[in-house]
Coordinates of C-alpha atoms and ligand atoms in Angstrom, one line a residue:
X1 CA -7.3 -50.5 34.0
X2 CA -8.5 -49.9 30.9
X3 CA -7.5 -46.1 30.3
X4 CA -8.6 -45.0 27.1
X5 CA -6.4 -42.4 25.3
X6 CA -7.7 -38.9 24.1
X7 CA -7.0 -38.2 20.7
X8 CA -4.9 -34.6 20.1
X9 CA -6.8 -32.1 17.9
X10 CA -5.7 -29.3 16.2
X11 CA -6.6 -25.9 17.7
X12 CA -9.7 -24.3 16.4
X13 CA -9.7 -22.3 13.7
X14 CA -6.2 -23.6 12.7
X15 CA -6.7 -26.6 9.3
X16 CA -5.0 -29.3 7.9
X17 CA -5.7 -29.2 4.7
X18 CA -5.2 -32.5 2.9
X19 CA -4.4 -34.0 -0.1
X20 CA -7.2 -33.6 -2.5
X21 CA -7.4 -29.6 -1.6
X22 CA -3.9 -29.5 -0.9
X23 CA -3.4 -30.4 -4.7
X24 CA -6.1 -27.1 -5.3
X25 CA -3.7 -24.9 -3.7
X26 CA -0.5 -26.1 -5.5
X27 CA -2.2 -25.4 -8.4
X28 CA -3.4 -21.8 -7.1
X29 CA 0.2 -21.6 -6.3
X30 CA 1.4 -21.8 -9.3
X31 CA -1.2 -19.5 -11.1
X32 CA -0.6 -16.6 -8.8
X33 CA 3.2 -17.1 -9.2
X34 CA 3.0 -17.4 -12.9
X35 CA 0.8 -13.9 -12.5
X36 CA 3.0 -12.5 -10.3
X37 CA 6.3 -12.8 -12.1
X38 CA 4.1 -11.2 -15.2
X39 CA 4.2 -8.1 -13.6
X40 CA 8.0 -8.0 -12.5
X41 CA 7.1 -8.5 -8.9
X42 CA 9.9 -10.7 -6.7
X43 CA 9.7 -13.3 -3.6
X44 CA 10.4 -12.2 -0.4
X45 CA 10.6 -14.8 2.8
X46 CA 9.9 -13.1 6.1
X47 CA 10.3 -15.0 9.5
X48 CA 7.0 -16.1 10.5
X49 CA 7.6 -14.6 14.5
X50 CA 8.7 -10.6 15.0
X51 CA 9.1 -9.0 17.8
X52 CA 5.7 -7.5 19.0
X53 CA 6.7 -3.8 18.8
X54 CA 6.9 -4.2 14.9
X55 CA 3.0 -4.6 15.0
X56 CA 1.8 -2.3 17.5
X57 CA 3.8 0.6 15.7
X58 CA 3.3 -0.3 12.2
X59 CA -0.8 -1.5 12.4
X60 CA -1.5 0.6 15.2
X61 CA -2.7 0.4 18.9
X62 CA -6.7 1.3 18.6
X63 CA -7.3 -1.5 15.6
X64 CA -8.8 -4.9 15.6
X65 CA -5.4 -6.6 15.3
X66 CA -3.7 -5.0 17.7
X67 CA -6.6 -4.7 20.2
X68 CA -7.7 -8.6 20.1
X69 CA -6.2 -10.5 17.6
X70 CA -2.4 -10.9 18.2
X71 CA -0.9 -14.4 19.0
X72 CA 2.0 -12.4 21.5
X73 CA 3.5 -14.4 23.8
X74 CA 6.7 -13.9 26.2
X75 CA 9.6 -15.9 24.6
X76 CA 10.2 -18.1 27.7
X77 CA 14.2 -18.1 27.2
X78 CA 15.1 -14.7 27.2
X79 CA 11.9 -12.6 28.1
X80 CA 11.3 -11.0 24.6
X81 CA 8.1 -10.1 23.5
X82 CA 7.0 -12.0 20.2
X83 CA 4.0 -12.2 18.0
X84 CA 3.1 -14.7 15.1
X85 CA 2.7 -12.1 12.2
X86 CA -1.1 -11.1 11.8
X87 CA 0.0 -10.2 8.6
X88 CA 3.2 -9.6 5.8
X89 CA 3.3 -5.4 5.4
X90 CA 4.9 -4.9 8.2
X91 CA 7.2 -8.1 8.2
X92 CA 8.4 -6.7 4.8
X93 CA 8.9 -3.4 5.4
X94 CA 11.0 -4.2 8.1
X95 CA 12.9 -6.6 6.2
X96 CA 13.5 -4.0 3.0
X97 CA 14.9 -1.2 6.0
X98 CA 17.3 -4.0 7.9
X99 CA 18.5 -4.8 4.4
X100 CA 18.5 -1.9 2.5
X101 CA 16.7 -2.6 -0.8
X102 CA 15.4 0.8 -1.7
X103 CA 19.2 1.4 -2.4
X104 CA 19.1 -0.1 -5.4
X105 CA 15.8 1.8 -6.3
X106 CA 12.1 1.4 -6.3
X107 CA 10.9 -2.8 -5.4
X108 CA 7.9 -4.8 -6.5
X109 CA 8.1 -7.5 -3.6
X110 CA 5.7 -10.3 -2.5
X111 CA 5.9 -13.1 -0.2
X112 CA 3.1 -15.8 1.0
X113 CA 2.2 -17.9 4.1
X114 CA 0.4 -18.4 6.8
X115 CA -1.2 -15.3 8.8
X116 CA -2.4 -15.8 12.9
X117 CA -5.4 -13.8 14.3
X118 CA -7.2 -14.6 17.2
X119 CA -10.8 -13.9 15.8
X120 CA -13.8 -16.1 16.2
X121 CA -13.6 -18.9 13.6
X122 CA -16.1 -19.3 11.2
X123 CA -16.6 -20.1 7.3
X124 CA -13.8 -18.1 5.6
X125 CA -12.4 -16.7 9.5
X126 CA -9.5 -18.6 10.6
X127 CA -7.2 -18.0 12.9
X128 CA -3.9 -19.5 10.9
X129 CA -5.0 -18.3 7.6
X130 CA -2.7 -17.7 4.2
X131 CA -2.1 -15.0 2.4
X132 CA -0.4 -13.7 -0.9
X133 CA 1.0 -10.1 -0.6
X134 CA 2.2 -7.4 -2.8
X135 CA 3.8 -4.5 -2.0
X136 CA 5.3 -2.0 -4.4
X137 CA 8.2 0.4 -2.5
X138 CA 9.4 3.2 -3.3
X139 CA 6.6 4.3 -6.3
X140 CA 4.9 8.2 -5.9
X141 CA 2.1 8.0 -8.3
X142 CA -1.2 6.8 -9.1
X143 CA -0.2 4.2 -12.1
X144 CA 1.1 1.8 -8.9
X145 CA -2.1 2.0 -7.4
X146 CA -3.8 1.2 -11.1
X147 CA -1.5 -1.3 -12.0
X148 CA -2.0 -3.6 -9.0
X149 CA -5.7 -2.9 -9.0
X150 CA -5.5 -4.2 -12.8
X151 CA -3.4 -7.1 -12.0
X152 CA -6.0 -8.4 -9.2
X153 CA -8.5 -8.2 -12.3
X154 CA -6.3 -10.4 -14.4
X155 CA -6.2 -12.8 -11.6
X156 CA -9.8 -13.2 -11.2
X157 CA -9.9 -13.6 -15.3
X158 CA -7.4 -16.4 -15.1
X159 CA -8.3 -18.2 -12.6
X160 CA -12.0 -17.9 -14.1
X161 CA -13.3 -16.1 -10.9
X162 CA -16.3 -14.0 -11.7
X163 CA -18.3 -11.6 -9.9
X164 CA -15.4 -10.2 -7.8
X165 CA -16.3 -6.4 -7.6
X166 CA -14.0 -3.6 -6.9
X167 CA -14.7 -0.8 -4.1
X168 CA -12.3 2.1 -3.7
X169 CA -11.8 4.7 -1.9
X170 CA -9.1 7.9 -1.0
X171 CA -7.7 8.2 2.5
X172 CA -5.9 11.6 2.1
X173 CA -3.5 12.7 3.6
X174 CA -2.4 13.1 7.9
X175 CA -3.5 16.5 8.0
X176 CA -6.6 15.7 5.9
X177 CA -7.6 13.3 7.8
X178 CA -7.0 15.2 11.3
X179 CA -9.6 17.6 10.2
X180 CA -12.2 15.2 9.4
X181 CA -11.7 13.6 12.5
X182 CA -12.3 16.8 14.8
X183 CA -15.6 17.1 12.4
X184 CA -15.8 13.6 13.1
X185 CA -15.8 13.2 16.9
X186 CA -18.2 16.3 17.3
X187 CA -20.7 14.2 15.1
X188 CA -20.4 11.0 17.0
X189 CA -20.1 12.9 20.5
X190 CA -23.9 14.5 19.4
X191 CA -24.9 10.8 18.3
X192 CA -23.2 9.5 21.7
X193 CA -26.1 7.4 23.2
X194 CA -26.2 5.9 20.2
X195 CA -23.0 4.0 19.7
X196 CA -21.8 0.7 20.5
X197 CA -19.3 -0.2 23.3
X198 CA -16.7 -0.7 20.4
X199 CA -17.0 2.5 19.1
X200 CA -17.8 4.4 22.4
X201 CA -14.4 3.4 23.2
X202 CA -12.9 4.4 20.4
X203 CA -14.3 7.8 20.3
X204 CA -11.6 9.5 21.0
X205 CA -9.0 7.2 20.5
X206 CA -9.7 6.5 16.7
X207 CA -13.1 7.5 15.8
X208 CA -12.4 6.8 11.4
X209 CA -12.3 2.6 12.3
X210 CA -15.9 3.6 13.8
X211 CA -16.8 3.9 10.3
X212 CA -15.5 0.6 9.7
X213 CA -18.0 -0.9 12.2
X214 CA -20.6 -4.1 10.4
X215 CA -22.7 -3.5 13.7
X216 CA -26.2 -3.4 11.6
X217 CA -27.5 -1.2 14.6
X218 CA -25.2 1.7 13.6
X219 CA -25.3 1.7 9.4
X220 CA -27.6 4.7 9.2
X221 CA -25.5 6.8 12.1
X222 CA -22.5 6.4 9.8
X223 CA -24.2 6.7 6.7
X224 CA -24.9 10.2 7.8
X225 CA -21.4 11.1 9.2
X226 CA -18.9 13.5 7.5
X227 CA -17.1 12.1 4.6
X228 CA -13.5 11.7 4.4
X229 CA -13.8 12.3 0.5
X230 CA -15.2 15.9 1.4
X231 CA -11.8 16.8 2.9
X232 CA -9.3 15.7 0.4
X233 CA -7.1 18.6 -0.4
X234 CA -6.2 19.2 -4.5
X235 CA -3.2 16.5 -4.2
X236 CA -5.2 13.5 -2.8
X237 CA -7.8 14.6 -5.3
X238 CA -5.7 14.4 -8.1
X239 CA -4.1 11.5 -7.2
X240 CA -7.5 10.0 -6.6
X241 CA -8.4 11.1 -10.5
X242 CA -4.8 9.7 -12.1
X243 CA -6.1 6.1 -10.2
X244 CA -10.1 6.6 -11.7
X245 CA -8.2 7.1 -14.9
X246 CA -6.2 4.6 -15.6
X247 CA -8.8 2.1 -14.2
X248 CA -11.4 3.1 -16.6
X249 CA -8.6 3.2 -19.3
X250 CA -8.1 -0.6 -18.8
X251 CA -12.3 -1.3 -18.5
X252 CA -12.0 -2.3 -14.9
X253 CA -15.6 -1.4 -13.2
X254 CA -15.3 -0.4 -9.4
X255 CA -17.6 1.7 -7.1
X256 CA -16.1 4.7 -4.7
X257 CA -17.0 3.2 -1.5
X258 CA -16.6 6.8 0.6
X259 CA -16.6 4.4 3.9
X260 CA -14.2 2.4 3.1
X261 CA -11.1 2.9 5.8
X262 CA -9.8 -0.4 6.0
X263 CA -8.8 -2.3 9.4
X264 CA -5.1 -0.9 9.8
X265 CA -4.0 2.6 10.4
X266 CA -1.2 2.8 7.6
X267 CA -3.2 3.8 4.9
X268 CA -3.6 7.0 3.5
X269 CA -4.6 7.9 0.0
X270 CA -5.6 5.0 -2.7
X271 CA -7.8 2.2 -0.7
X272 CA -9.3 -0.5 -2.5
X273 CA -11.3 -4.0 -1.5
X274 CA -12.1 -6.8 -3.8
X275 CA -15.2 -8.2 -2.6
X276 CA -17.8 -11.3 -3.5
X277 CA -21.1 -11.9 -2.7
X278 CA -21.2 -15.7 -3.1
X279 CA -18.9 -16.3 0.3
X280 CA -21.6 -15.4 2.6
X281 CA -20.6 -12.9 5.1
X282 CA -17.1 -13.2 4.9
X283 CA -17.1 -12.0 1.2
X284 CA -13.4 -9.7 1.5
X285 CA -10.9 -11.6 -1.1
X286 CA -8.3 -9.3 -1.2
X287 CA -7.8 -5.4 0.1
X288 CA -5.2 -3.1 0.3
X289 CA -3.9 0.5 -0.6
X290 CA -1.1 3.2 0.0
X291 CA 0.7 3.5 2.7
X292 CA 3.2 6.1 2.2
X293 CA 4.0 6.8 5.9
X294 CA 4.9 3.4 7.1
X295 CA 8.7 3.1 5.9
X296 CA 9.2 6.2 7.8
X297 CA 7.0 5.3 10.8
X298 CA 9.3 2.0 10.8
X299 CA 12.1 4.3 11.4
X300 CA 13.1 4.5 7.6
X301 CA 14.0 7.1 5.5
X302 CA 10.7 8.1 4.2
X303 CA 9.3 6.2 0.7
X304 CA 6.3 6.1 -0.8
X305 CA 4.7 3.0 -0.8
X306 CA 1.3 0.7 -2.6
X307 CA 0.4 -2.8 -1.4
X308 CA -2.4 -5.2 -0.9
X309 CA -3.2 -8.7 0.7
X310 CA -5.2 -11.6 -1.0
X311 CA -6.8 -14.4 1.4
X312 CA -6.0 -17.6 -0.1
X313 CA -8.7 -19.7 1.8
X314 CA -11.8 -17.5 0.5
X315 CA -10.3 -17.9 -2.7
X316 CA -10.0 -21.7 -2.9
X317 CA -13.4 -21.8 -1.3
X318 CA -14.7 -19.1 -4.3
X319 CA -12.5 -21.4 -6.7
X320 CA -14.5 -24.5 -5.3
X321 CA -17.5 -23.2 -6.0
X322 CA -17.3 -22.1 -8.9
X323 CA -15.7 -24.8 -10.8
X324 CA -16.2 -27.4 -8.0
X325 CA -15.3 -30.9 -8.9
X326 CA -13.5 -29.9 -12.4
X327 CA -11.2 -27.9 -10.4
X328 CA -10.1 -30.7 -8.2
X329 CA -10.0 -32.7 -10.7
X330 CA -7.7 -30.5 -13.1
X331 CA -5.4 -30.4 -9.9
X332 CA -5.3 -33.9 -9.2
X333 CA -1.5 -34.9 -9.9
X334 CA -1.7 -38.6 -11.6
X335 CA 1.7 -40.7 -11.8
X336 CA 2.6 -41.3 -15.7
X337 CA 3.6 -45.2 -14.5
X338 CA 2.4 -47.9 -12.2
X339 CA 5.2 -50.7 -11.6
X340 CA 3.5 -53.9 -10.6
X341 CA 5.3 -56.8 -9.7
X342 CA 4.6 -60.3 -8.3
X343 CA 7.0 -63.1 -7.7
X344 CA 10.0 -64.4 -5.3
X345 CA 12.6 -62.4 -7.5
X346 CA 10.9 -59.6 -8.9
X347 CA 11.1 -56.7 -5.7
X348 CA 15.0 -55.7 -6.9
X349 CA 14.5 -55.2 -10.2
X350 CA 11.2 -53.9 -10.0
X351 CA 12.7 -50.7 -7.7
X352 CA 15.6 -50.6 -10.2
X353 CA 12.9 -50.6 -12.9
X354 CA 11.2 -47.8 -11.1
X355 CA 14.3 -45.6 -10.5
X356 CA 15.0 -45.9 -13.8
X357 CA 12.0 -44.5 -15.0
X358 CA 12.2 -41.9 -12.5
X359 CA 15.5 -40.5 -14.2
X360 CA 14.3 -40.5 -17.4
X361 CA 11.6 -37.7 -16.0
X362 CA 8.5 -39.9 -15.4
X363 CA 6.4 -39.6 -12.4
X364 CA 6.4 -43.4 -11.3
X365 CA 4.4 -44.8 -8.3
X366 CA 6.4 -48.3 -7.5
X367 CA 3.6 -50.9 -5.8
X368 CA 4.4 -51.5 -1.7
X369 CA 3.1 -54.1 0.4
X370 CA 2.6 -56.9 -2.0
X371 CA -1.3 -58.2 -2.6
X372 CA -2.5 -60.0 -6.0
X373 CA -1.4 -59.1 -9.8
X374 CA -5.7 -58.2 -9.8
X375 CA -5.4 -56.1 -6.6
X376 CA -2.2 -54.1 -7.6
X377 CA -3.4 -53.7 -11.7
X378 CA -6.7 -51.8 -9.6
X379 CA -4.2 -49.9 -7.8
X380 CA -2.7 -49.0 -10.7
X381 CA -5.7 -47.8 -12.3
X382 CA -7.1 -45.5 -9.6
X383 CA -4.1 -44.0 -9.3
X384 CA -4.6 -42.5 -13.1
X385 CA -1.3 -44.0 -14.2
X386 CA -1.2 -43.7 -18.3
X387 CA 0.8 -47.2 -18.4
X388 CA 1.5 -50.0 -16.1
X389 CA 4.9 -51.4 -16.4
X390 CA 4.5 -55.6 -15.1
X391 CA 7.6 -57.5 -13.7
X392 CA 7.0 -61.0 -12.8
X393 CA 9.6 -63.8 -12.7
X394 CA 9.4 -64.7 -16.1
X395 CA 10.3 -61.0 -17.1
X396 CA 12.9 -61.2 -14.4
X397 CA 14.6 -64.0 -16.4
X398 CA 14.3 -62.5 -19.7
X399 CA 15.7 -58.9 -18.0
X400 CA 12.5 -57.2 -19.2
X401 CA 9.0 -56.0 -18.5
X402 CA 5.5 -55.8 -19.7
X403 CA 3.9 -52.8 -20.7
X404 CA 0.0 -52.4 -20.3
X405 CA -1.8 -49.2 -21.6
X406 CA -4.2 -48.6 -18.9
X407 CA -6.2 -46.4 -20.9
X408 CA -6.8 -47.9 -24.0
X409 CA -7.6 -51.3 -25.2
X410 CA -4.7 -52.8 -26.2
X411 CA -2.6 -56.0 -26.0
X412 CA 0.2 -56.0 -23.2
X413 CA 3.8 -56.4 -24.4
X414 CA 6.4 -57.2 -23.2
X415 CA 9.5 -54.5 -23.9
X416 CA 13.7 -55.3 -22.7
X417 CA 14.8 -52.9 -19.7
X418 CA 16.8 -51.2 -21.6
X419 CA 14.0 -49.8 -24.0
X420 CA 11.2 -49.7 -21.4
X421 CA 11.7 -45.8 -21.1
X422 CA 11.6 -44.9 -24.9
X423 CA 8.8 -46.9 -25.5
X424 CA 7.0 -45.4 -22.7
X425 CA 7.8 -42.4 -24.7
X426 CA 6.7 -43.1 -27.5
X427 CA 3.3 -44.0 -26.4
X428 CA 3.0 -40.3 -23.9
X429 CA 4.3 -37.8 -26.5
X430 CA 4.9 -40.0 -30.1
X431 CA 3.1 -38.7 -32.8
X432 CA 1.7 -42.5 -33.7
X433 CA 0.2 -42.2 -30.2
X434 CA -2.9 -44.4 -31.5
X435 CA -3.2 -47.0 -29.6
X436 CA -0.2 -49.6 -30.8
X437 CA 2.9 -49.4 -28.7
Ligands
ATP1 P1 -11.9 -8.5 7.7 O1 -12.6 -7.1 7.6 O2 -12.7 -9.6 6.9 O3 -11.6 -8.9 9.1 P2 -9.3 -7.5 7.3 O4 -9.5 -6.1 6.9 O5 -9.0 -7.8 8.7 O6 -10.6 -8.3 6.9 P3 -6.8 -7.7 5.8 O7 -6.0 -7.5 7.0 O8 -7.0 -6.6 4.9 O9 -8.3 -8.2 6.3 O10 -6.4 -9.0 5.1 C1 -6.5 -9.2 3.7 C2 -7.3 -10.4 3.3 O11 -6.9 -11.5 4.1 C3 -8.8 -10.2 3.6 O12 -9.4 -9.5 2.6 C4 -9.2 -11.7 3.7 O13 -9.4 -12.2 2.4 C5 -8.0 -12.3 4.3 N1 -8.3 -12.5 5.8 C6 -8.1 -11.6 6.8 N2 -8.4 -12.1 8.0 C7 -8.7 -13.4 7.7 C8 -9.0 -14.6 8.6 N3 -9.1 -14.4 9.9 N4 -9.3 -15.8 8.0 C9 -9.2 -15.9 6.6 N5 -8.9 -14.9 5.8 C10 -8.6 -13.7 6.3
MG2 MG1 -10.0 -8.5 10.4

């Protein structure tokens, strides 16, 4: 009866991601926070469930999302209708209208986490993925739009990302738009036989995300469709302009991408997609725009609103690349001390010796399980440690330690308790850090 167990996997397209690239996105963490509160923006948490009406309205019916992508189950205990978040916008608009920030005027929030879309995984397509968001509420004009656009660019310069370029494009307004789309549908209903199922089916229903399509087979149809841009109305146009200006003010290159329309149906006006060629085909690092009819769609009083999305996985994979090796090295946390210890009396005081250490602000890995003095000093120098602090039962009797440099040459010595954390000192950050302890 020899049953053999099968092993539980995690479900495809949803990662662990471990310790050494774990490390990488701590450190990403911390950059993009840094960043963030550079420009005055704020965290926000949002739950990671909502109730599945939030996305429908908000993203719309006829989109990708909506369509295919939503995790929406039935909660089992009380028969609601939920959905992991496919994304943050909506998640946070919701949350600024059940709290009422916009009270206290205009917000720069963002918020982080994982994201769940049913798609088809593949390199830089998951379907738990993580994303850092930005939305601005509450801000009419262009210089919102500029700014954040200009802050991505900072990003990319401090992380040391290159070759990230910049599309944009103008939505317009409803009304712009509605007259496009008649123009539109009688161009695609003359090109009919000649569409995909995708886009046959959403011929009436929402003909602009047919421009969206990366179907090879129908690039020159929509090549030759009417543009939105040839639509826009004085206002859009101008708004359009105030953006161009300010971007060219700050030396940020970008190209008008006139079919760019973006995946979700809340944007109108400013769109924008930073995009990479050295990720293969998923090359989209970060996208987003206005949406100034969403708060009100929500049920809100009406505010204007300027907000974009950055996938963290295509960026740690672009960070990888790029800098490879060196980047998971520089993330690599190594302890500043590694307490060995050998001998019948020496486990007490070596995890006194440890806490001690720990209180005085070192990082201090304490050596479990026992093993040779030889097999814990190699311990302690993979780990990275800068010193090893040695208890044995000699130091035990003397109420002391020894102190080895581990990355130096020089002779061990042996140092009373009591001083053990200056003198570690002294060697990390003294100014006669040469060697001598
Ligand atoms: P795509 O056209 O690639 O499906 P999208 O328009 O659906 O992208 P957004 O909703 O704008 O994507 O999300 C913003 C960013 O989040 C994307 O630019 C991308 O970097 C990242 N992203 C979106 N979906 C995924 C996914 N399934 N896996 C990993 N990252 C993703
Ligand atoms: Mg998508």
């Amino acid at each position: 009866m020899n049953q053999t167990i099968q092993a539980i996997q995690a479900i495809r397209g949803m990662n662990d991601i471990l310790p050494d690239e774990a490390e990488l996105w701590e450190r990403f963490d911390d950059a993009v926070r840094g960043w963030l509160r550079a420009y005055g923006y704020r965290p926000i948490r949002m739950p990671i469930v909502e109730p599945t009406p939030l996305f429908t309205r908000a993203i719309g019916e006829v989109t990708d999302i909506v369509e295919k992508e939503m995790y929406s189950f039935v909660d089992a205990l009380n028969g609601e209708a939920l959905t992991l978040r496919p994304e943050g916008t909506a998640s946070c608009v919701r949350a600024v209208l059940q709290h009422s920030l916009l009270h206290a005027g205009p917000q720069r929030l963002w918020y982080a986490g994982p994201m769940f879309r049913h798609e088809r995984p593949q390199k830089g397509r998951y379907r738990q993925f993580h994303q850092f968001g930005v939305e601005a509420f509450g801000y009419a004009g262009p210089d919102i739009d500029a700014e954040q656009i200009v802050m991505c660019a900072r990003l990319w310069d401090e992380l040391a990302l290159t070759g990230i370029r910049l599309e944009i494009n103008s939505l317009g307004s409803v009304e712009e738009r509605q007259h496009h789309r008649a123009e539109l549908t009688v161009y695609l209903e003359r090109h009919q036989k000649d569409l995909d199922a995708d886009a046959q089916r959403r011929l009436h229903s929402n003909p602009l995300r047919i421009l969206d399509s990366k179907n090879p087979h129908m690039q020159a149809l929509i090549e030759d469709a009417p543009r939105l841009m040839d639509f826009l109305g004085e206002a859009s146009l101008e708004h359009f302009a105030g953006v161009q200006v300010l971007l060219k003010e700050a030396c940020i290159p970008y190209r008008i991408n006139p079919r760019l329309v973006r995946g979700l149906d809340y944007y109108n006006l400013t769109v924008f997609e930073w995009t990479t060629d050295k990720l293969g085909a998923q090359g989209t690092v970060c996208a987003g725009g206005r949406y100034d009819g969403l708060i009100g769609q929500l049920g809100g009083k009406a505010a204007p609103a300027c907000g974009f999305a950055m996938g963290v996985e295509r960026l740690i994979a672009l960070l990888k690349q790029e800098h490879g090796e060196e980047a998971e090295q520089a993330a690599r946390g190594a302890p500043d001390v590694y307490v060995v210890h050998q001998g019948e009396t020496t486990q007490l005081p070596a995890f006194r010796a440890a806490e001690a250490l720990r209180g005085a602000g070192y990082d201090v890995l304490l050596h479990c399980g026992g093993g040779s003095f030889k097999s814990q000093m190699k311990r302690a120098d993979a780990s990275g440690a800068q010193v090893a602090v040695i208890i044995g039962d000699d130091e035990v009797r003397e109420g002391s330690a020894s102190l080895k440099l581990m990355r130096e040459d020089a002779p061990q010595k042996r140092i009373p308790l009591d001083l053990l954390a200056d003198e570690i000192g002294n060697y990390l950050f003294g100014d006669d850090n040469d060697g001598n302890l």
